[in-house]
mmCIF file with all atom_site columns, C-alpha atoms in Angstrom:
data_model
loop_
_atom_site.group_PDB
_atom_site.id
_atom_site.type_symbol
_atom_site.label_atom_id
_atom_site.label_alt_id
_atom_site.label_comp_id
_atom_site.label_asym_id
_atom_site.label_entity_id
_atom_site.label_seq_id
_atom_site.pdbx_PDB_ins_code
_atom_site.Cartn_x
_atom_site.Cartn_y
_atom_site.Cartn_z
_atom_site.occupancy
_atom_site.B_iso_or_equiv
_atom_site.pdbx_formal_charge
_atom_site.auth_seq_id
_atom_site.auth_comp_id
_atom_site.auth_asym_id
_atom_site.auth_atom_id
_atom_site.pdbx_PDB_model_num
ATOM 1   C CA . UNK A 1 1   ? 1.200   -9.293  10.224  1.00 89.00 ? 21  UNK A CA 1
ATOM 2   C CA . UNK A 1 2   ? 2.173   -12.916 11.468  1.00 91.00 ? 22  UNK A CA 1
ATOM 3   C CA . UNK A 1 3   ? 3.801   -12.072 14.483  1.00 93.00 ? 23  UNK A CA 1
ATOM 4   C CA . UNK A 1 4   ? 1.206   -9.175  15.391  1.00 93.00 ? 24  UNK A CA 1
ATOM 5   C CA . UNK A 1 5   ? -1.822  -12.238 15.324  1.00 95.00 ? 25  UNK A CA 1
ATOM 6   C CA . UNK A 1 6   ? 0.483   -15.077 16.708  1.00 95.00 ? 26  UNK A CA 1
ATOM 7   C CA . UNK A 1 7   ? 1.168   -12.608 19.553  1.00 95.00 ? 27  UNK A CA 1
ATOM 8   C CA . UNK A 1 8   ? -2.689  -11.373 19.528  1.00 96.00 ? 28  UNK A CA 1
ATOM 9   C CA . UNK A 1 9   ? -3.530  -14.780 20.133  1.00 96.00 ? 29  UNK A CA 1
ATOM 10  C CA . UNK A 1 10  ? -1.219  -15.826 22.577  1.00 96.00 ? 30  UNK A CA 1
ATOM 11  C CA . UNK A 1 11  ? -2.824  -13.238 24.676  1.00 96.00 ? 31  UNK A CA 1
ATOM 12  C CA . UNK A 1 12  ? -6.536  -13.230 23.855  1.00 94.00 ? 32  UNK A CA 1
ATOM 13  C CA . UNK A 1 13  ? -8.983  -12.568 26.606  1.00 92.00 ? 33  UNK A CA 1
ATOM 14  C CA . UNK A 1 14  ? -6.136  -10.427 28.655  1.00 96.00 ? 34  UNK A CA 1
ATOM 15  C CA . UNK A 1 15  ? -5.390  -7.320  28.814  1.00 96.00 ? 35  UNK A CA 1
ATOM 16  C CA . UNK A 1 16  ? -2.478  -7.482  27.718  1.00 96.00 ? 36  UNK A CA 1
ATOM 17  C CA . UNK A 1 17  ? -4.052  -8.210  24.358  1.00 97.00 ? 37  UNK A CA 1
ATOM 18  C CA . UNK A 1 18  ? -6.079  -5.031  24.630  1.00 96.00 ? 38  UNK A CA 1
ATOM 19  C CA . UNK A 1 19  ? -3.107  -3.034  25.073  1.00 97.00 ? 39  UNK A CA 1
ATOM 20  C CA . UNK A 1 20  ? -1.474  -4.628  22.280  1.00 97.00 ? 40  UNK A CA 1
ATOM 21  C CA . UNK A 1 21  ? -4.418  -3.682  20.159  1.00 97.00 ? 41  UNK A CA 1
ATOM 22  C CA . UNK A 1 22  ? -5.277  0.196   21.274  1.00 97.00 ? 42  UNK A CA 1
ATOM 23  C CA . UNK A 1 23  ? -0.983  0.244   20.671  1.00 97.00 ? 43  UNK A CA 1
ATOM 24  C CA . UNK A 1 24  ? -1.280  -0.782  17.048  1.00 96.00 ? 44  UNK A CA 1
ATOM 25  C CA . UNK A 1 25  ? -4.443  1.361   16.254  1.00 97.00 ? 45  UNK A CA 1
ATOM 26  C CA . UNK A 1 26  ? -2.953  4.393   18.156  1.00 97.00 ? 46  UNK A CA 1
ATOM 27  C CA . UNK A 1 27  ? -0.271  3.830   15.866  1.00 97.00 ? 47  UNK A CA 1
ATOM 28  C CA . UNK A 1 28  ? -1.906  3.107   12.423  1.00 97.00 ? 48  UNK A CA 1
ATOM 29  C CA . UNK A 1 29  ? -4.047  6.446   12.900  1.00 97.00 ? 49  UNK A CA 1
ATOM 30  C CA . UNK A 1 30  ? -1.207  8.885   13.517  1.00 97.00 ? 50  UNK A CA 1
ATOM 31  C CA . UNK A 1 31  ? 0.349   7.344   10.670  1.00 97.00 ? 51  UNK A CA 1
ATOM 32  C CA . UNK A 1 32  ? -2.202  7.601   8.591   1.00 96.00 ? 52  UNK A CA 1
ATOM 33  C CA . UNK A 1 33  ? -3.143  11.325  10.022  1.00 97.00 ? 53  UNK A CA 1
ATOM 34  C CA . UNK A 1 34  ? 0.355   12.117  9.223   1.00 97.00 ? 54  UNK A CA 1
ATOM 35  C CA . UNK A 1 35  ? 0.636   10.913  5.900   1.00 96.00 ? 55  UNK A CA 1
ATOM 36  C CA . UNK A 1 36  ? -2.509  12.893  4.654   1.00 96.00 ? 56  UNK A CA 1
ATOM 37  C CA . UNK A 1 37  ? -0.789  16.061  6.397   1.00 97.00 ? 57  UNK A CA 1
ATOM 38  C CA . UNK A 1 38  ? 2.495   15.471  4.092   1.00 96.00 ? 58  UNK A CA 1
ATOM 39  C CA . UNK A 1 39  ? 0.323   14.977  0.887   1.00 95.00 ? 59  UNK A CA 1
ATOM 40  C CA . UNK A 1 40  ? -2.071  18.499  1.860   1.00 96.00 ? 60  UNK A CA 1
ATOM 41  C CA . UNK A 1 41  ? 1.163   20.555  2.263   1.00 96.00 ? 61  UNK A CA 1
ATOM 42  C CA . UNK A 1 42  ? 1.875   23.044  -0.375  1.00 95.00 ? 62  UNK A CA 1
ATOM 43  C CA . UNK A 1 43  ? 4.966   21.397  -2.030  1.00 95.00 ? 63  UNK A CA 1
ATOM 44  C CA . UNK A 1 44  ? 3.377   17.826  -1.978  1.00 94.00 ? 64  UNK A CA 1
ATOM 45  C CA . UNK A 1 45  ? -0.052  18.982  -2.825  1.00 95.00 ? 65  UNK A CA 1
ATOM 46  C CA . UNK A 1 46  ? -1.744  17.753  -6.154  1.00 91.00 ? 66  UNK A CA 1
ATOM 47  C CA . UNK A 1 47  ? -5.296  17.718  -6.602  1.00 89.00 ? 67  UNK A CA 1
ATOM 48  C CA . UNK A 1 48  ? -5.573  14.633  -8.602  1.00 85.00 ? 68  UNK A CA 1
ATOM 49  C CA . UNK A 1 49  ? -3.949  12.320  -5.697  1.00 85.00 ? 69  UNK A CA 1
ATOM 50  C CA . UNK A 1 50  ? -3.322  14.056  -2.325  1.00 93.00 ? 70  UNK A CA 1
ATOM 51  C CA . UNK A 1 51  ? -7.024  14.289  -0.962  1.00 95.00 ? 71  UNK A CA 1
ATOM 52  C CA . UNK A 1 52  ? -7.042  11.552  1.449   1.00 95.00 ? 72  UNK A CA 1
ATOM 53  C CA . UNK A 1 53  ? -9.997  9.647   -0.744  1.00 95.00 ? 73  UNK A CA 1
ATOM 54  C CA . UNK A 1 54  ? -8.546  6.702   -2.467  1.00 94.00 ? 74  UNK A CA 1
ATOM 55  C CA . UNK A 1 55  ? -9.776  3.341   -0.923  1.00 94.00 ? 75  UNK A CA 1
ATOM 56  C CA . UNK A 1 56  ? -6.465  2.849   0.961   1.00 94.00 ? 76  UNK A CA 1
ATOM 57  C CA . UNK A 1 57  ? -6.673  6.153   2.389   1.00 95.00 ? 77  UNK A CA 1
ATOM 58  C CA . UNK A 1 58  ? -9.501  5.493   3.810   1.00 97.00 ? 78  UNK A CA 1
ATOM 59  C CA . UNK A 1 59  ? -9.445  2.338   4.787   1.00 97.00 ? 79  UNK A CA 1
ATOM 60  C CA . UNK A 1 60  ? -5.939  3.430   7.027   1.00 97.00 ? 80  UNK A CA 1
ATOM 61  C CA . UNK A 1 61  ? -8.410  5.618   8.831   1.00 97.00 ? 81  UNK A CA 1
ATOM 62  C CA . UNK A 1 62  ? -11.241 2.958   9.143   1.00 98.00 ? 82  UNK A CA 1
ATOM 63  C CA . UNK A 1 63  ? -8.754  -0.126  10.479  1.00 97.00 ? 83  UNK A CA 1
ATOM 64  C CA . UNK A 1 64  ? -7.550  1.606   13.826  1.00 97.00 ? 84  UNK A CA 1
ATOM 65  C CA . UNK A 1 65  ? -11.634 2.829   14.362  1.00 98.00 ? 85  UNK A CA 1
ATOM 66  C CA . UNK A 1 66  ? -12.677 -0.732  13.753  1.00 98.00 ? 86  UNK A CA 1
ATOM 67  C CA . UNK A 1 67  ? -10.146 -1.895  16.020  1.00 97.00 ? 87  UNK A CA 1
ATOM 68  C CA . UNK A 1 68  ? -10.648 0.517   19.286  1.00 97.00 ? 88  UNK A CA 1
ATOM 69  C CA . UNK A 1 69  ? -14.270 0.855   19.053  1.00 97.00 ? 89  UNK A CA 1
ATOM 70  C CA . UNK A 1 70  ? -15.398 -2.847  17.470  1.00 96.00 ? 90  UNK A CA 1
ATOM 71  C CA . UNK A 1 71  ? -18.164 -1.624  15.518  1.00 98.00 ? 91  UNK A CA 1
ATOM 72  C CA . UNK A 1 72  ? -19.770 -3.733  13.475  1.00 98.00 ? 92  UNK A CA 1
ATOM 73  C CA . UNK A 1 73  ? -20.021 -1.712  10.719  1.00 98.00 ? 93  UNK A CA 1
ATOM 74  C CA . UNK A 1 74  ? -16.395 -0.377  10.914  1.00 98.00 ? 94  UNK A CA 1
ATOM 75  C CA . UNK A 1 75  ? -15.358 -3.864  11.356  1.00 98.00 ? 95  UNK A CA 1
ATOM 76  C CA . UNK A 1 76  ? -17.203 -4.795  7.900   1.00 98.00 ? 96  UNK A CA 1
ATOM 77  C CA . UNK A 1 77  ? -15.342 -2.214  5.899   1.00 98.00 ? 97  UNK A CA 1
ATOM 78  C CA . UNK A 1 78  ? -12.215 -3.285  7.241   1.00 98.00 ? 98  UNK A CA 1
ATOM 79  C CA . UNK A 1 79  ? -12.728 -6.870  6.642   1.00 98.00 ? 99  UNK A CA 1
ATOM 80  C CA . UNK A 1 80  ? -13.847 -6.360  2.712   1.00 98.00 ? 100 UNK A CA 1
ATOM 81  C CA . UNK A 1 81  ? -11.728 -3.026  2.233   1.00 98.00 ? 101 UNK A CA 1
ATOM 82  C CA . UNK A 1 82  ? -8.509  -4.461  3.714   1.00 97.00 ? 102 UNK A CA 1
ATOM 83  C CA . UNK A 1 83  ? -8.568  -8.526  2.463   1.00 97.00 ? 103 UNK A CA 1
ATOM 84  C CA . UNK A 1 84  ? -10.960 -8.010  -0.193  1.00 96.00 ? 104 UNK A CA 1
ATOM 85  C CA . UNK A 1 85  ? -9.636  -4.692  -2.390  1.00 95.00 ? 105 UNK A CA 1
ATOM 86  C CA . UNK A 1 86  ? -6.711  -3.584  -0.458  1.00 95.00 ? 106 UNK A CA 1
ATOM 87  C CA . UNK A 1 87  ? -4.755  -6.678  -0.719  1.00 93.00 ? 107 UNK A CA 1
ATOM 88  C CA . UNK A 1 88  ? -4.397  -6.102  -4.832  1.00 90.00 ? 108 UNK A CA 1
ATOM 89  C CA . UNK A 1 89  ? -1.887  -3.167  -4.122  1.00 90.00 ? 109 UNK A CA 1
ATOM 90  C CA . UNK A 1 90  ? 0.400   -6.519  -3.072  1.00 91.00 ? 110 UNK A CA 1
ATOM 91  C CA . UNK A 1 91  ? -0.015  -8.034  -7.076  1.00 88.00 ? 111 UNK A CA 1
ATOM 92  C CA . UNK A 1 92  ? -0.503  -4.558  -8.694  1.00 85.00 ? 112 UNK A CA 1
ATOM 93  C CA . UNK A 1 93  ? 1.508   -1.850  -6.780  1.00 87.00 ? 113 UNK A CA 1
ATOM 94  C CA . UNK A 1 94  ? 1.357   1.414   -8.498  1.00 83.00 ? 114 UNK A CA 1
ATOM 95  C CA . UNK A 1 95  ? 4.122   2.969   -6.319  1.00 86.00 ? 115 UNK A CA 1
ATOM 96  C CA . UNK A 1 96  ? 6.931   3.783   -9.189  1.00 84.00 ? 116 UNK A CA 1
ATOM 97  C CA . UNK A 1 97  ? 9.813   4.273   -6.347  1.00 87.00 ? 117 UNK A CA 1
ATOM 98  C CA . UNK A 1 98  ? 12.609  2.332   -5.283  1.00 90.00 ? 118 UNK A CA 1
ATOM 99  C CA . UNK A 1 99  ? 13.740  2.090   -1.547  1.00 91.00 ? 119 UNK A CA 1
ATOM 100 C CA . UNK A 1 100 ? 15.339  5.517   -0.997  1.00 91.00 ? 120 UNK A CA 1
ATOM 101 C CA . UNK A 1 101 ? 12.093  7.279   -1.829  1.00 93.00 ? 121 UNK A CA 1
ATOM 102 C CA . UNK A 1 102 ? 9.597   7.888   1.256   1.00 93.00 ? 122 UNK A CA 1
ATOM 103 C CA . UNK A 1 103 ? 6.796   7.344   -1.232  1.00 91.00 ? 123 UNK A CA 1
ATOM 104 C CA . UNK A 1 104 ? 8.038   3.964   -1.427  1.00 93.00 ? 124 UNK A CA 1
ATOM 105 C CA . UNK A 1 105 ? 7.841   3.374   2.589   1.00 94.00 ? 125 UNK A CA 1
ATOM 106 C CA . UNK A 1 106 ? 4.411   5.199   2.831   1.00 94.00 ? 126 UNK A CA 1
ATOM 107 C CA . UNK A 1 107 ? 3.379   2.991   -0.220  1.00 93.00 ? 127 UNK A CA 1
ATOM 108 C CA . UNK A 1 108 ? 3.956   -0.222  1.642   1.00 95.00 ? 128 UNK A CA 1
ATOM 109 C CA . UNK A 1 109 ? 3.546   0.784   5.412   1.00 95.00 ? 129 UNK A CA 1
ATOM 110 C CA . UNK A 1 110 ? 0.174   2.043   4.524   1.00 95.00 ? 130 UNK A CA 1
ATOM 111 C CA . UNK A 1 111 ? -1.192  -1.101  2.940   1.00 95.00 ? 131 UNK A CA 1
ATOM 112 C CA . UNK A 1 112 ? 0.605   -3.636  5.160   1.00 96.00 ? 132 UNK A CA 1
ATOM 113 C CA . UNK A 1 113 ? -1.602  -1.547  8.383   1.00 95.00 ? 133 UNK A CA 1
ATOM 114 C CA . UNK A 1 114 ? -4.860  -1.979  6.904   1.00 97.00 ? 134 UNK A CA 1
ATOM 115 C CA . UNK A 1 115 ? -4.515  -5.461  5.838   1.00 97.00 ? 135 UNK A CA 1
ATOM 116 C CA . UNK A 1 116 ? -2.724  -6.866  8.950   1.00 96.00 ? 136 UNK A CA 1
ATOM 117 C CA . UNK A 1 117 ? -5.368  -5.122  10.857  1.00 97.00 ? 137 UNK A CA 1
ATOM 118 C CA . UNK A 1 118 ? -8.020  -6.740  8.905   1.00 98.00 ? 138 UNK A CA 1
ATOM 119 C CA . UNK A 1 119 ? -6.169  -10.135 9.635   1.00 97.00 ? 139 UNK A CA 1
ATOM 120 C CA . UNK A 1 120 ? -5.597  -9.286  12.858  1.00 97.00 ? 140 UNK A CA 1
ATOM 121 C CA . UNK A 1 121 ? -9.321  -8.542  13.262  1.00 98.00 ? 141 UNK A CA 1
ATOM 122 C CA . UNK A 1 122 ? -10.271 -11.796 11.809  1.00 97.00 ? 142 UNK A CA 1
ATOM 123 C CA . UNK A 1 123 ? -7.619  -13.856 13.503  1.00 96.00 ? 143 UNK A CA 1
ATOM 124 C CA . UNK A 1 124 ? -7.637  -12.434 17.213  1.00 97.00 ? 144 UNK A CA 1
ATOM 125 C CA . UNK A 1 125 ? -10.740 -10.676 17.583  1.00 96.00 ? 145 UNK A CA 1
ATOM 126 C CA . UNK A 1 126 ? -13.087 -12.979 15.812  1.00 96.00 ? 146 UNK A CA 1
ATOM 127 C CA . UNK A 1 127 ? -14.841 -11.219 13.379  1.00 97.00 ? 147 UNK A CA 1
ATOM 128 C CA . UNK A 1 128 ? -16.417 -13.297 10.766  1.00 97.00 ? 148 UNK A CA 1
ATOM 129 C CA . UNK A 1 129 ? -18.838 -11.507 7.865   1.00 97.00 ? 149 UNK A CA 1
ATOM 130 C CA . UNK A 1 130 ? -22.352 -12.615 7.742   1.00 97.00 ? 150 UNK A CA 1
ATOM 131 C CA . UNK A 1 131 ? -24.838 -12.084 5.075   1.00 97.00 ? 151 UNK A CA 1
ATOM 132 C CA . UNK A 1 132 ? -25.874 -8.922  6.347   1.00 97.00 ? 152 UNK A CA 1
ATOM 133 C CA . UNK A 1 133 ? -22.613 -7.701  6.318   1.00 98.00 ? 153 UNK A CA 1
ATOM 134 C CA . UNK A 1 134 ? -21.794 -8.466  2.775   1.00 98.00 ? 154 UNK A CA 1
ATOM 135 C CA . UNK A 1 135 ? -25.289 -6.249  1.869   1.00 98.00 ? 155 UNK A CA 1
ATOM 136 C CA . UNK A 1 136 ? -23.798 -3.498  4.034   1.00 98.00 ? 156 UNK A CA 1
ATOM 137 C CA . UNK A 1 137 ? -20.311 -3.506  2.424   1.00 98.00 ? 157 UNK A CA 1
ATOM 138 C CA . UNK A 1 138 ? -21.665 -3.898  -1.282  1.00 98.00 ? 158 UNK A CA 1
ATOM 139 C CA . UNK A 1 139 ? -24.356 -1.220  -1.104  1.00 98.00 ? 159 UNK A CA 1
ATOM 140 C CA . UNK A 1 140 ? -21.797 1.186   1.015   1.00 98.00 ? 160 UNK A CA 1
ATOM 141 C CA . UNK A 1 141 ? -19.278 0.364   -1.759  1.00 97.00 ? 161 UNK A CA 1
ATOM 142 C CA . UNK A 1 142 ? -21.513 1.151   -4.815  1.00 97.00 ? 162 UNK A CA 1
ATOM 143 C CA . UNK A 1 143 ? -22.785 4.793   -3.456  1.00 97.00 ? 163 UNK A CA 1
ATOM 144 C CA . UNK A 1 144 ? -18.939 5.697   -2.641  1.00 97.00 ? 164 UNK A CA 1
ATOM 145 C CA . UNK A 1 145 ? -18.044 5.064   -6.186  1.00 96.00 ? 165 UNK A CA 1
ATOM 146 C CA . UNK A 1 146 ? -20.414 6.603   -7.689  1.00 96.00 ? 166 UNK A CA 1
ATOM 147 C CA . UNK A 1 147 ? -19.804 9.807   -5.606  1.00 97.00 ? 167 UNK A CA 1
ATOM 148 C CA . UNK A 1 148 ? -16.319 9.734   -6.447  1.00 96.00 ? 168 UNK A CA 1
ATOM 149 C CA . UNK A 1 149 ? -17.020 8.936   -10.512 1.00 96.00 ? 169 UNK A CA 1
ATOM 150 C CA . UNK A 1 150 ? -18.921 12.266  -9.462  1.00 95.00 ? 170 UNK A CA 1
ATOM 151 C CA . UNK A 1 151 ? -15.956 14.118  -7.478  1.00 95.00 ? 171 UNK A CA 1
ATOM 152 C CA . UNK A 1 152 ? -13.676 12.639  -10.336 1.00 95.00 ? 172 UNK A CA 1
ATOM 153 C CA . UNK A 1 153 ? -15.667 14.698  -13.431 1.00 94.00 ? 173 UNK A CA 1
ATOM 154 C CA . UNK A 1 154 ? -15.708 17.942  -11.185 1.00 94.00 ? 174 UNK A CA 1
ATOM 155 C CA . UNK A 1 155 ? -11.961 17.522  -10.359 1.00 92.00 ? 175 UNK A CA 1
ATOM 156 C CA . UNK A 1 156 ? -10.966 16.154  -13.034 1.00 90.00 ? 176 UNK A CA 1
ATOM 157 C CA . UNK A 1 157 ? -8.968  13.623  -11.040 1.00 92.00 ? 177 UNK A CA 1
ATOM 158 C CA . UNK A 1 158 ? -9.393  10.000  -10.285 1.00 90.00 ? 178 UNK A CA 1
ATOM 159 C CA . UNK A 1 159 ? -10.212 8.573   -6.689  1.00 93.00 ? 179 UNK A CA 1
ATOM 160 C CA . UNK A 1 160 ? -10.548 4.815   -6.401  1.00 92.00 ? 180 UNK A CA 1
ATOM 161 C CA . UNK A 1 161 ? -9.515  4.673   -9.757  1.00 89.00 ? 181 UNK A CA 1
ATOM 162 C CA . UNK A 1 162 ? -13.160 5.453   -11.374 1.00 92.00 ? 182 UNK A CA 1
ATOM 163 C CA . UNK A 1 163 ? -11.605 8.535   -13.231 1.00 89.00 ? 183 UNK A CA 1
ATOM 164 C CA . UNK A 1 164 ? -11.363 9.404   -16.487 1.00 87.00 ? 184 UNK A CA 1
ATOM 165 C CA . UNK A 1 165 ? -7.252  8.001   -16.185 1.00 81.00 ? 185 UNK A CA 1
ATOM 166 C CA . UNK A 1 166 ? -4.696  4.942   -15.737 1.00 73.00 ? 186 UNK A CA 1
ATOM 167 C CA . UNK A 1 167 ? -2.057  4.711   -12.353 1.00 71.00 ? 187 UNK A CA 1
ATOM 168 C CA . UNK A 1 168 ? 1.433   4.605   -13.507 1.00 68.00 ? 188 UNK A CA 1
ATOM 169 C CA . UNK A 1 169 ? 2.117   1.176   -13.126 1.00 68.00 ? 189 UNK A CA 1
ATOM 170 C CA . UNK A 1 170 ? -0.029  -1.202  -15.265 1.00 70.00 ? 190 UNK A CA 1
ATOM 171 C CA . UNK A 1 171 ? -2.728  -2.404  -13.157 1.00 75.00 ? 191 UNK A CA 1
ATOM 172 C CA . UNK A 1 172 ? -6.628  -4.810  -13.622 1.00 76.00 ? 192 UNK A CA 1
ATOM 173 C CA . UNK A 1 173 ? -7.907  -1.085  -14.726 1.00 78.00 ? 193 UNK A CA 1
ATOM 174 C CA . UNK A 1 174 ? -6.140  -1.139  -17.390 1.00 76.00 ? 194 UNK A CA 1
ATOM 175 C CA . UNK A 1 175 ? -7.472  -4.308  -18.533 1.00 79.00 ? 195 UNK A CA 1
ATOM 176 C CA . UNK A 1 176 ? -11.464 -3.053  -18.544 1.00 82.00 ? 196 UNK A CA 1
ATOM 177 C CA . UNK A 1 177 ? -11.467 -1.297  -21.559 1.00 82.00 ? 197 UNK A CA 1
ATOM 178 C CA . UNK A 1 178 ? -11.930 2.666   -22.051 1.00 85.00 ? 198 UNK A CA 1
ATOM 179 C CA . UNK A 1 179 ? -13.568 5.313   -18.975 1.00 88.00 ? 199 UNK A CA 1
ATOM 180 C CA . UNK A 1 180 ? -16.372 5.236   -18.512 1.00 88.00 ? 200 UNK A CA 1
ATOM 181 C CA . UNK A 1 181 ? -17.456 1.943   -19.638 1.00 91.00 ? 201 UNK A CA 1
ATOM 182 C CA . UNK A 1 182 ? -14.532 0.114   -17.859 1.00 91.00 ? 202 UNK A CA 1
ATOM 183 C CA . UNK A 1 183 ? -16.738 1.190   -14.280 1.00 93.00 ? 203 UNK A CA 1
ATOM 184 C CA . UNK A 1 184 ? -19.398 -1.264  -14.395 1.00 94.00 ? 204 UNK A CA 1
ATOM 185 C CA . UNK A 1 185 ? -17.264 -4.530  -14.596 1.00 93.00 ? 205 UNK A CA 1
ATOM 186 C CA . UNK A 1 186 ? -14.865 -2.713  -12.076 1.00 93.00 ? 206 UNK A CA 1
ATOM 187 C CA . UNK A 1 187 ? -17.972 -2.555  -9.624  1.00 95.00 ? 207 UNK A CA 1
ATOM 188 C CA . UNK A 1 188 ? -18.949 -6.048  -10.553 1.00 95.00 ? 208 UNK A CA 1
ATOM 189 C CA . UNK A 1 189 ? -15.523 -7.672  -9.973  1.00 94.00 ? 209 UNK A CA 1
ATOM 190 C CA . UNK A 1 190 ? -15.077 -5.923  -6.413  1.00 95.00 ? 210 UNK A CA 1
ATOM 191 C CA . UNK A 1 191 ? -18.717 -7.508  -5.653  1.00 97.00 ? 211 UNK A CA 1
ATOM 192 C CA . UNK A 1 192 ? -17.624 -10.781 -6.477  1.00 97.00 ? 212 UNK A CA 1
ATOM 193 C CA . UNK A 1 193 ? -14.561 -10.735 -4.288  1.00 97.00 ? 213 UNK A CA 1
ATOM 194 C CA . UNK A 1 194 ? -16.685 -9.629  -1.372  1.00 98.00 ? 214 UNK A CA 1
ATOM 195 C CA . UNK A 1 195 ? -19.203 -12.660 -2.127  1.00 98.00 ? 215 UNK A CA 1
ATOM 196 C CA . UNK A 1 196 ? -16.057 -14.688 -2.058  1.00 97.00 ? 216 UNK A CA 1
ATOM 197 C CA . UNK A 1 197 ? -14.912 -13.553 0.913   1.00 97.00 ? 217 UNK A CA 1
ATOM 198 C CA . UNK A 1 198 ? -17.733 -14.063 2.593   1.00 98.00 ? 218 UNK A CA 1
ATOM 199 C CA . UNK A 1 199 ? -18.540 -17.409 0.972   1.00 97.00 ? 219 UNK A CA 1
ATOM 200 C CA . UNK A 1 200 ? -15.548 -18.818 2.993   1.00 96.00 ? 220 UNK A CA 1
ATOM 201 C CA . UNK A 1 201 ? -16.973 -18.801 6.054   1.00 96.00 ? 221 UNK A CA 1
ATOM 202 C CA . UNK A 1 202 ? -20.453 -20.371 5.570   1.00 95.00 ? 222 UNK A CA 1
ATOM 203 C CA . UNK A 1 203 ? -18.748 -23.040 3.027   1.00 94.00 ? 223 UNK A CA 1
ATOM 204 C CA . UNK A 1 204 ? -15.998 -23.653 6.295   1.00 92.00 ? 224 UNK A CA 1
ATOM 205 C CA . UNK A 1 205 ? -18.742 -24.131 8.440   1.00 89.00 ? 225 UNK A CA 1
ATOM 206 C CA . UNK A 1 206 ? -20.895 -26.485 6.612   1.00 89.00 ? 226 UNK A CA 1
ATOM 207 C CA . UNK A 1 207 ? -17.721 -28.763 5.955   1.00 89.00 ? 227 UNK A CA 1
ATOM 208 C CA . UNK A 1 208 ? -16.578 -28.753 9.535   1.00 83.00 ? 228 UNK A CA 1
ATOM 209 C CA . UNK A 1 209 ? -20.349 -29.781 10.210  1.00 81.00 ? 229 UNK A CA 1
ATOM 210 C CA . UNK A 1 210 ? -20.348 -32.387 8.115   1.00 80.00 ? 230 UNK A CA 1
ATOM 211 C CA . UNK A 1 211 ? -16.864 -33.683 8.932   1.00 71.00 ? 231 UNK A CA 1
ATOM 212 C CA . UNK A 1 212 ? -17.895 -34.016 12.524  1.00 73.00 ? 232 UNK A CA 1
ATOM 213 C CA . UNK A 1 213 ? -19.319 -37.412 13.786  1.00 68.00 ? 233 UNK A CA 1
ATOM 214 C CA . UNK A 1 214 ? -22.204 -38.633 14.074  1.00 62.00 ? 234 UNK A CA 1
ATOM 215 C CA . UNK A 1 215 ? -23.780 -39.469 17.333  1.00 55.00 ? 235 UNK A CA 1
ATOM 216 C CA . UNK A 1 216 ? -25.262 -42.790 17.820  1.00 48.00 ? 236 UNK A CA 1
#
């Protein structure tokens, strides 16, 4: 993630960096593409996990959008997706393989895309969120969990972790207390990491503003 920004930034403005760029997105979506193929074929294929609907999943499909078309709105759910939620699967992981397991590599390739494209987005490309952004990302958050608390009932399964279940490795869920009533402070807690995510940037700016002298 480093090197992709240090290089990102060497060559910002060029089209060099462009290339760069399209290259990585190119690359994140027929990963990502290619992963959901392995989990919807027949021998891999488990309703409760292989639809392509947990956050990360589609996040990997949002980061490469965000970066090759720059929409704002893309760019927002990359932004609070990737540094905001996605960035827990780094202190919680819930993959429960070692190195010789491909679940392990798609595990940690898949998060380490979205959130060094979220980085890079921030770092190269200059996106910073503004307080329309954060109203975007919360109220787009809140009506695509409570579709999937929906989707979870009729499935039985549990997408973003707002089922009626617990990941395999011990994770902030299981801290919340008993389904259902564990999904309001799991809503509220994602909210206040994107308010604190967002509050860095205003906060930055009135610091640098006051730090900066005053003419005579």
């Amino acid at each position: 993630m480093a090197a992709a920004s240090g290089l990102g930034r060497r060559w910002r403005g060029t089209e060099r960096e462009r290339r760069f760029c399209n290259s990585w997105a190119y690359a994140v979506l027929a990963f990502q593409t290619l992963v959901s193929i392995y989990w919807l074929l027949p021998a891999n294929f488990d309703l409760n996990y292989s639809l392509p609907l947990q956050l990360c999943d589609l996040a990997a499909f949002v980061a490469p959008l965000a970066l090759l078309t720059q929409r704002r709105t893309l760019r927002t759910l990359l932004y609070f997706w990737g540094i905001g939620l996605s960035t827990q699967a780094f202190l919680t992981p819930i993959v429960t393989t070692g190195l010789a397991s491909l679940h392990f590599w798609l595990f940690w390739i898949g998060h380490v895309v979205i959130v060094g494209s979220a980085i890079y987005d921030v770092a190269v490309r200059g996106y910073r969120p503004g307080l329309r952004d954060l109203a975007f990302a919360s109220a787009f958050s809140v009506i695509l969990t409570l579709a999937m608390v929906g989707l979870n009932i009729a499935l039985g399964s549990n997408y973003l972790y707002v089922g009626d279940s617990n990941p395999e490795n011990p994770t902030l869920v299981d801290k919340l207390g008993p389904w259902p009533m564990r999904i309001p402070p799991m809503m509220a807690l994602g909210l206040t990491v994107y308010v604190i995510i967002w509050a860095v940037w205003p906060i930055s700016a009135a610091i640098a503003r006051k730090d900066q002298p005053q003419s005579a």
